[in-house]
Coordinates of C-alpha atoms and ligand atoms in Angstrom, one line a residue:
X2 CA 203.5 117.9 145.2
X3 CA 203.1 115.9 142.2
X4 CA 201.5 112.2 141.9
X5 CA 202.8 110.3 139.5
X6 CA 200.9 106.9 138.5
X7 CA 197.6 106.6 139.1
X8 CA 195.0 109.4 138.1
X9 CA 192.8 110.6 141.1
X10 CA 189.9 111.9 138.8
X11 CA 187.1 110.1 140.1
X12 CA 188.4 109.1 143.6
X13 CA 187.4 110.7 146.6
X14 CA 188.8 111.1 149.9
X15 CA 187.9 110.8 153.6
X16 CA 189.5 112.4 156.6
X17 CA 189.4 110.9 159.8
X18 CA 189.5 113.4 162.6
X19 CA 187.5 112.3 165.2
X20 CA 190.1 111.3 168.1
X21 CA 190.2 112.6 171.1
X22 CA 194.0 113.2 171.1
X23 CA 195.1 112.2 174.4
X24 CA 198.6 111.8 174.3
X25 CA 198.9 115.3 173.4
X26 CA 197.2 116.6 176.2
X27 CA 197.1 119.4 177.8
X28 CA 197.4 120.6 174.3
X29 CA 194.3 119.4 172.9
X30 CA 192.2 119.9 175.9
X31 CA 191.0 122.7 173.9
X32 CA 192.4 121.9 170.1
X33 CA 191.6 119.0 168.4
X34 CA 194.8 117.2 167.1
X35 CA 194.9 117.8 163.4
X36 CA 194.1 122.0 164.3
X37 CA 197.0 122.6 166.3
X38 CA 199.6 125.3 164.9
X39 CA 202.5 123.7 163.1
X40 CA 204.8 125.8 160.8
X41 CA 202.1 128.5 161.5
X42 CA 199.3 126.6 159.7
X43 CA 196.9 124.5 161.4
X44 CA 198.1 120.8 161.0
X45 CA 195.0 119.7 158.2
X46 CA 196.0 122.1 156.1
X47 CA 199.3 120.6 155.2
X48 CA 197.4 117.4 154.5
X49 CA 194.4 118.6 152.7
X50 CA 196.9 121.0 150.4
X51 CA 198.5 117.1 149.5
X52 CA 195.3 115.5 148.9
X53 CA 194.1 119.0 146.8
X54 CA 197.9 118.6 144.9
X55 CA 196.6 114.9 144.0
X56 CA 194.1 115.9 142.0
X57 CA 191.1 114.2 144.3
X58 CA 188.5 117.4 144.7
X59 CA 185.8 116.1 147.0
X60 CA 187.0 115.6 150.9
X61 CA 184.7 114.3 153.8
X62 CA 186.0 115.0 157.2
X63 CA 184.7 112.8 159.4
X64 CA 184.9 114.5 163.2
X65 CA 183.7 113.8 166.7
X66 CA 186.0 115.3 169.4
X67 CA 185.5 119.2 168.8
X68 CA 183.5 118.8 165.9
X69 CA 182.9 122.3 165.2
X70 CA 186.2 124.1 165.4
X71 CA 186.9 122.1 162.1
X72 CA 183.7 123.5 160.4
X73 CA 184.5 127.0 161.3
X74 CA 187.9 127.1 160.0
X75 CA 187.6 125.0 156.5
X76 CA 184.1 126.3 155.3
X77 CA 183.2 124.8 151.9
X78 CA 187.3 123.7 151.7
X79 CA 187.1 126.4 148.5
X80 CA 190.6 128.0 149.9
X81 CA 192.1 124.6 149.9
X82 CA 190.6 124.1 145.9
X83 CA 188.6 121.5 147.3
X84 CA 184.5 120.6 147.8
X85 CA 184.8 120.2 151.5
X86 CA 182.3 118.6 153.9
X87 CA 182.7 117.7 158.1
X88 CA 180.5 115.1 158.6
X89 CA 180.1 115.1 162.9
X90 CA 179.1 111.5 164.4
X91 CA 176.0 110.9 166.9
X92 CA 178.9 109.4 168.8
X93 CA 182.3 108.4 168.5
X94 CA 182.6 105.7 165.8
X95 CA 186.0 104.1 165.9
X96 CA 187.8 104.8 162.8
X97 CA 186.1 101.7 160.6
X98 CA 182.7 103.3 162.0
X99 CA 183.8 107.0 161.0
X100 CA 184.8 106.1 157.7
X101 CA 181.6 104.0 157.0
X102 CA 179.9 107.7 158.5
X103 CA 181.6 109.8 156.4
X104 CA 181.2 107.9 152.8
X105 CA 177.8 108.1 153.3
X106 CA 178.4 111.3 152.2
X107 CA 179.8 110.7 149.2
X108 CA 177.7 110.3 145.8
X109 CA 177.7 106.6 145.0
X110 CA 179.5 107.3 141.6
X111 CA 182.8 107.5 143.6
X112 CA 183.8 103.8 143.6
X113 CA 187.6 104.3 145.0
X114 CA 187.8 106.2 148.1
X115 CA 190.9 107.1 149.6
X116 CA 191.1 107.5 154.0
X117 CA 193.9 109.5 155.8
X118 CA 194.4 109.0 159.9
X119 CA 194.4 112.8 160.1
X120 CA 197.7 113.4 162.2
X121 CA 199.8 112.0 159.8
X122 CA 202.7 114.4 158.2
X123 CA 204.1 112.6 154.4
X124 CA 205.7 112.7 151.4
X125 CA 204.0 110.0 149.7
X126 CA 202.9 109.9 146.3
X127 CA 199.1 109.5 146.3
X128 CA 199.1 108.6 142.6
X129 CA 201.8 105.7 143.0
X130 CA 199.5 104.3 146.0
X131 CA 196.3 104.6 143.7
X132 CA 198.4 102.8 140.1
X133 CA 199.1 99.9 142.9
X134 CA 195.4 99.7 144.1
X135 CA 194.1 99.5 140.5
X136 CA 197.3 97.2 139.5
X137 CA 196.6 94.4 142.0
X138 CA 193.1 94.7 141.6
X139 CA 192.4 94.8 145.6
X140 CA 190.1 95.4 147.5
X141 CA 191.8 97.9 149.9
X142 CA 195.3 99.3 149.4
X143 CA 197.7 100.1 152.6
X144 CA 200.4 102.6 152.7
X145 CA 202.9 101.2 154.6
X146 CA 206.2 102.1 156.2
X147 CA 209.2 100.8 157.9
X148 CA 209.5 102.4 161.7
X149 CA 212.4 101.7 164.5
X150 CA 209.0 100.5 166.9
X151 CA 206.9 99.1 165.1
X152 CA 205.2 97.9 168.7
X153 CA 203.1 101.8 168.5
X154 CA 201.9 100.8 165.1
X155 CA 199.6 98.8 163.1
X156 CA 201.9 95.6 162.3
X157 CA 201.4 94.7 158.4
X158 CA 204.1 92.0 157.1
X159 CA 203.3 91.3 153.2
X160 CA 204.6 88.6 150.9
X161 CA 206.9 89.0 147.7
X162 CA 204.1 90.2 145.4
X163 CA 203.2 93.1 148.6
X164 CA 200.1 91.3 149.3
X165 CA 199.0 91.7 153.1
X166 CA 199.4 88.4 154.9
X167 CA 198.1 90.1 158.6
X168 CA 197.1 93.1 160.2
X169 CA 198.4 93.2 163.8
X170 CA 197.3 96.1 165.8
X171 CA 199.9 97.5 168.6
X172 CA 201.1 94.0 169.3
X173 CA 203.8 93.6 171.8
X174 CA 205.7 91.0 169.0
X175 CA 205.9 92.3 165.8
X176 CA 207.2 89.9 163.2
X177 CA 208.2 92.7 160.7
X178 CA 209.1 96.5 161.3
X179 CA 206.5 97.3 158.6
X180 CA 203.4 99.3 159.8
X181 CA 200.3 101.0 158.7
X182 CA 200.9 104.5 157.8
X183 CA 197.4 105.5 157.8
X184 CA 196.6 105.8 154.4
X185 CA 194.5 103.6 152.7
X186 CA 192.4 103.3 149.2
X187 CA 189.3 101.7 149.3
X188 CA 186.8 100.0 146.9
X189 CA 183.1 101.5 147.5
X190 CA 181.6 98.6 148.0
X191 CA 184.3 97.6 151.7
X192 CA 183.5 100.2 153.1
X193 CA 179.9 100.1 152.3
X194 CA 179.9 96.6 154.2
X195 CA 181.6 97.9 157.3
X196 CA 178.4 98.1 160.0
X197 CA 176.9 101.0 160.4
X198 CA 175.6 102.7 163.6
X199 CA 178.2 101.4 166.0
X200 CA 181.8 101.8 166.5
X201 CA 184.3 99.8 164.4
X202 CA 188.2 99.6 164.3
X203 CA 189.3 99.3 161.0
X204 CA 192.7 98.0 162.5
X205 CA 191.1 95.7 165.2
X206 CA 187.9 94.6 163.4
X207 CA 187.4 95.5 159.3
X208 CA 191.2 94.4 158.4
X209 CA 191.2 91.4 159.9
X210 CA 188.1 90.2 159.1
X211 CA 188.8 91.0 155.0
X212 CA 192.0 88.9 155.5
X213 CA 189.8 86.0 157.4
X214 CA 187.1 86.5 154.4
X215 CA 190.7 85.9 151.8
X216 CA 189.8 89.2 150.4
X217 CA 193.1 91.1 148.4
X218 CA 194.6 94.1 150.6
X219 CA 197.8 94.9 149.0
X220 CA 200.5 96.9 150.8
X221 CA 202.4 99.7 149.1
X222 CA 205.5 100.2 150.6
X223 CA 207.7 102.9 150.4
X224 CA 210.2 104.9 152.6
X225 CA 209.3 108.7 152.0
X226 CA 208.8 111.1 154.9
X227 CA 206.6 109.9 157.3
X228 CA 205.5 110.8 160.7
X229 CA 202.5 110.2 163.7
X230 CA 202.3 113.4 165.2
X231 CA 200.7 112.1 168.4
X232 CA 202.9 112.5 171.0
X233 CA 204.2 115.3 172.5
X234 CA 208.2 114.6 170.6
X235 CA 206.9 113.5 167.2
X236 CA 204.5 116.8 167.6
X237 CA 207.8 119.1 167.9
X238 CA 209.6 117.3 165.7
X239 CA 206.9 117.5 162.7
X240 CA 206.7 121.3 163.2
X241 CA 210.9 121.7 163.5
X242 CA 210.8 119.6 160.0
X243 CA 208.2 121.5 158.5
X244 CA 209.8 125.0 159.4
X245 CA 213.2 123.7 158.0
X246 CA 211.8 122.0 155.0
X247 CA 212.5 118.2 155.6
X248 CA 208.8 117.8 156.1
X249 CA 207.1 117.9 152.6
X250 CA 204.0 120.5 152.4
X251 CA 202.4 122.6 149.9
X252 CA 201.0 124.5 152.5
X253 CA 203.6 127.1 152.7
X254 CA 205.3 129.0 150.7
X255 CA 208.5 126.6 150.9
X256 CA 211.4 126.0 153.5
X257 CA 211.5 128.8 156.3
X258 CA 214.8 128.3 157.4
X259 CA 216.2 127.9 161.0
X260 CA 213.1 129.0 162.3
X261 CA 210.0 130.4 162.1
X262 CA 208.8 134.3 163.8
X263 CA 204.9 135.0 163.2
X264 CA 203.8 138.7 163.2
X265 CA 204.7 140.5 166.4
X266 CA 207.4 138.2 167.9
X267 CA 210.4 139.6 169.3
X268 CA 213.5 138.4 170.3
X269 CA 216.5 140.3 172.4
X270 CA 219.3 140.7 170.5
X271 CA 221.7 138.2 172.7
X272 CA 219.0 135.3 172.4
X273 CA 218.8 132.4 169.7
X274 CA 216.4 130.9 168.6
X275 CA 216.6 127.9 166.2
X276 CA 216.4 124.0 164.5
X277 CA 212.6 124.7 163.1
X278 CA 211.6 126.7 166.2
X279 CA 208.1 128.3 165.7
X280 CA 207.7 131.2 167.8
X281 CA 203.9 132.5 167.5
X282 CA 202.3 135.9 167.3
X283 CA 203.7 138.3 169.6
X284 CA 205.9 136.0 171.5
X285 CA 209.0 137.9 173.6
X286 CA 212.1 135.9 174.3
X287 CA 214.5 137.4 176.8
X288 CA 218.2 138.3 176.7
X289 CA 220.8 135.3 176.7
X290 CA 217.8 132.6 176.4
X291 CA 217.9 130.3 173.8
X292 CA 215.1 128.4 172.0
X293 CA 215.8 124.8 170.1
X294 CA 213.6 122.8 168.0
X295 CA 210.4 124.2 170.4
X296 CA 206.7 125.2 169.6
X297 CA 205.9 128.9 171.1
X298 CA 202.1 129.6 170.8
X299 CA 200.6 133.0 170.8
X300 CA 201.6 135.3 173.3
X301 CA 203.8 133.3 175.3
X302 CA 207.0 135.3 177.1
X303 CA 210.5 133.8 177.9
X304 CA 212.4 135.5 180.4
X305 CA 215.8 135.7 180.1
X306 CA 218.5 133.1 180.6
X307 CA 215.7 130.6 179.4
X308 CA 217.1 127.6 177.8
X309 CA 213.7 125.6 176.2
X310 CA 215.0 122.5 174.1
X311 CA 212.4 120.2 172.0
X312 CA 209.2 121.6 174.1
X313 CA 206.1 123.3 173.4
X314 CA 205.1 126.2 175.3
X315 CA 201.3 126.9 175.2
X316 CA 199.8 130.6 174.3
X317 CA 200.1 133.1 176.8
X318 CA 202.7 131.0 179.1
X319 CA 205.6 132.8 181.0
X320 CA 208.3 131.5 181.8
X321 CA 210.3 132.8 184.5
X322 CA 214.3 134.0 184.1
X323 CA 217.5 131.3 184.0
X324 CA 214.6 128.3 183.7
X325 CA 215.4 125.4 182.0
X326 CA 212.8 123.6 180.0
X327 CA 213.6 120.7 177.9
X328 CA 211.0 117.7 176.6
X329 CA 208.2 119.2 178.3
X330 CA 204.6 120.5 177.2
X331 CA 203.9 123.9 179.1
X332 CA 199.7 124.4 179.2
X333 CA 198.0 127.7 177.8
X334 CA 198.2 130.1 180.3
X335 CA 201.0 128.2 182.8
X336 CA 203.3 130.5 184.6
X337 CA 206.8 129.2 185.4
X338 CA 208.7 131.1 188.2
X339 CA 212.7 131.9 187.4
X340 CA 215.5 129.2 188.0
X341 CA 212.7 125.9 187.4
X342 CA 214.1 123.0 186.1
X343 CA 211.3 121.0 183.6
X344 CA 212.3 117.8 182.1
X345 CA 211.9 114.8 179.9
X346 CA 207.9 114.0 179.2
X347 CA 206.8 117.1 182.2
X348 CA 203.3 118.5 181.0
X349 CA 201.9 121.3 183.2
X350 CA 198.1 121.8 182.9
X351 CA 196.6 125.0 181.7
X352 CA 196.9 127.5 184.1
X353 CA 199.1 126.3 186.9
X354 CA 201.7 129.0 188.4
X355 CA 204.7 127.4 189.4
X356 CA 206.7 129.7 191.9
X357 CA 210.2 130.5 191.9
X358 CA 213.0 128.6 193.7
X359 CA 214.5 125.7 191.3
X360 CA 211.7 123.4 191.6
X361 CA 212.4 120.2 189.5
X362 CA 209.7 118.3 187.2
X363 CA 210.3 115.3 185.5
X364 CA 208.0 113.3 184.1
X365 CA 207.3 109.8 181.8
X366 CA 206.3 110.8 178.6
Ligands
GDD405 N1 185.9 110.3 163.0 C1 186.6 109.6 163.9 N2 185.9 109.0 164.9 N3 188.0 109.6 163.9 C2 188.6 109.0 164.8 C3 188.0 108.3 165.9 C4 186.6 108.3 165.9 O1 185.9 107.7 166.8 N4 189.0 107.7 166.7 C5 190.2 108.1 166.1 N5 190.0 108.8 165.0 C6 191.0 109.4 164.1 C7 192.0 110.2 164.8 O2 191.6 111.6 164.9 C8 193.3 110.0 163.9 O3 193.3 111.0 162.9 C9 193.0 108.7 163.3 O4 191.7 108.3 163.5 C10 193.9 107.6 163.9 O5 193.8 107.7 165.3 P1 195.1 107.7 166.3 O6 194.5 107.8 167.7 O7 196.0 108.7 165.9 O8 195.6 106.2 166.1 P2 197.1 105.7 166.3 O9 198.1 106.7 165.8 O10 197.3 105.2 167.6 O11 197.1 104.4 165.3 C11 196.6 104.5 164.0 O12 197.6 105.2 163.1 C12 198.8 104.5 163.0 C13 199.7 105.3 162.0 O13 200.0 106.5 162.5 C14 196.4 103.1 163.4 O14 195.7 103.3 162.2 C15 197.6 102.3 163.3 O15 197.4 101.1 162.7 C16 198.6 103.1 162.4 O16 199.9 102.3 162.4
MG406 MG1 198.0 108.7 165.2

């Protein structure tokens, strides 16, 4: 991707990976959020390939849940052209307190940082958000975006020259449809006065208090892709966009197609399987089954007859024959007998064995 605007020489960036990822669960029972397979690729690395497109070189990940499975797979960050570092936290911090964590990290010559929520899929233009930072003079700069509920989202109304009149976390009235898209840039010195050693929200406690203080947060708003992956129906719908190209990354070679086979899966010649599905290494789908817009890990089987619609089936699941599985999140290691009905929000834990017989599962999202 290219940045157009401001330079990123001399900024730095901080990742914040730390969350525990709960409304993905089962599936990050034992993934972290921003690791899970999307597109083939675990989710950072379509956001540290935009940050490394930028131009910004040196990246602090600050983690907490799972801390080390984000070590082991990005190293130095030299395959992603970057000077990497995961910074764990003594406990939890909040993400104000895991972005104070992490600058300390940083050499004291960076004076502009730039912080990503690390489950966020987008097509912004880094450089545009770092010319409006430097143009307004601010002392934090907000991505924002326009969303259908804002209620899920950090609530950020600005006035006519886009400077941020309130920062309204998840509140039930939202006086504008404009929200945080978890991307900020920061002056050193903010975050340096953000407390150290105990949790902070940067939504609930740092924003706030800057506005009560009459400090400058600007907002820069625009209305490129943008997505949350955190629940189970933005998570297949990020991977189904990636796969088909409407999600912008430069961590793959460009636009798959309809859908998305890693080494070793197989499909029967009478099945389909398509809309960005991603079926993992050494899947099997079945004769006459069908797979739409879905997630297949590793190893997973579908019998045949299978109909899964918007869903993601975790590695090694089976799913039994003429089954039915739409808006659901199938565990590692579940086994679904033939003619089961699974709908709308179902998750089955890892490892459960559901018997044959048309059993029916709904569940709330
Ligand atoms: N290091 C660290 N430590 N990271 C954390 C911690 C922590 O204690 N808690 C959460 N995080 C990370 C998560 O891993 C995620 O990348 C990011 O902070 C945001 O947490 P989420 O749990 O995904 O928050 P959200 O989606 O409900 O809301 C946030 O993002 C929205 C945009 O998607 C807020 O920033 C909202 O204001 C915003 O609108
Ligand atoms: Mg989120």
């Amino acid at each position: 991707m290219t940045s157009t605007g401001g330079t990123a020489e001399g900024t730095a960036a901080v990742v914040l990976v730390g969350g525990q990822g709960s409304r993905l669960r089962p599936l990050t029972s034992s993934t972290p959020k921003p690791m899970l397979p999307t597109a083939g690729v675990p989710f950072i690395g379509h956001l540290l390939s935009r940050i490394a497109a930028a131009g910004i070189r040196r990246v602090v990940l600050g983690t907490s849940y799972r801390a080390e499975v984000f070590a082991d797979y990005l190293g130095d960050g030299s395959a992603f052209g970057l000077d990497l570092e995961c910074v764990p936290e003594p406990e939890p911090l909040g993400t104000g307190g895991g972005i104070r964590h992490a600058a300390a990290a940083l050499d004291p010559a960076f004076e502009e940082v730039m912080v990503f929520n690390g489950d966020i899929l987008s097509g912004v233009d880094l450089g545009a958000v770092l010319a409006e930072h430097r143009a307004a003079d601010a002392d934090a700069t907000l991505h924002l975006v326009r969303v259908p509920d804002p209620t899920a989202f950090g609530c950020v109304p600005t006035d006519a020259s886009g400077r941020v009149e309130a920062f309204l976390e998840k509140t039930l009235n939202p006086p504008t449809d404009q929200v945080n898209a978890g991307c900020y840039v920061f002056r050193r010195a903010v975050i340096d006065a953000i407390p150290e050693g105990r949790p902070v929200s940067v939504e609930r406690e740092t924003f706030p208090g800057l506005l009560r203080e009459g400090r400058r947060l600007q907002g820069h708003v625009e209305s490129s892709y943008w997505l949350d992956l955190g629940t189970p129906a933005a998570f297949v719908r990020g991977c189904a966009d990636l796969v088909q190209g409407i999600a912008p990354t430069s961590a793959l070679p460009g636009p798959i197609g309809t859908s998305l086979l890693l080494d070793g899966a197989k499909t029967a010649a009478t099945a389909s399987v398509s809309d960005g599905t991603t079926l993992g290494r050494d899947v099997v789908v079945g004769d006459g089954s069908r797979v739409i817009g879905s997630v297949v890990m590793d190893g997973a089987r579908i019998g045949d007859n299978v109909v899964v619609t918007r869903s993601v089936i975790g590695p090694r699941a089976v799913i039994g024959d003429e089954t039915v599985v739409s808006d659901a999140v199938v565990g590692d290691d579940v086994t679904i007998g033939a003619n089961c009905e699974l709908r709308e929000g179902v998750r089955l834990w890892p490892g459960l064995s559901i018997p044959d017989g048309g059993l029916r599962f709904s569940g709330s999202g």
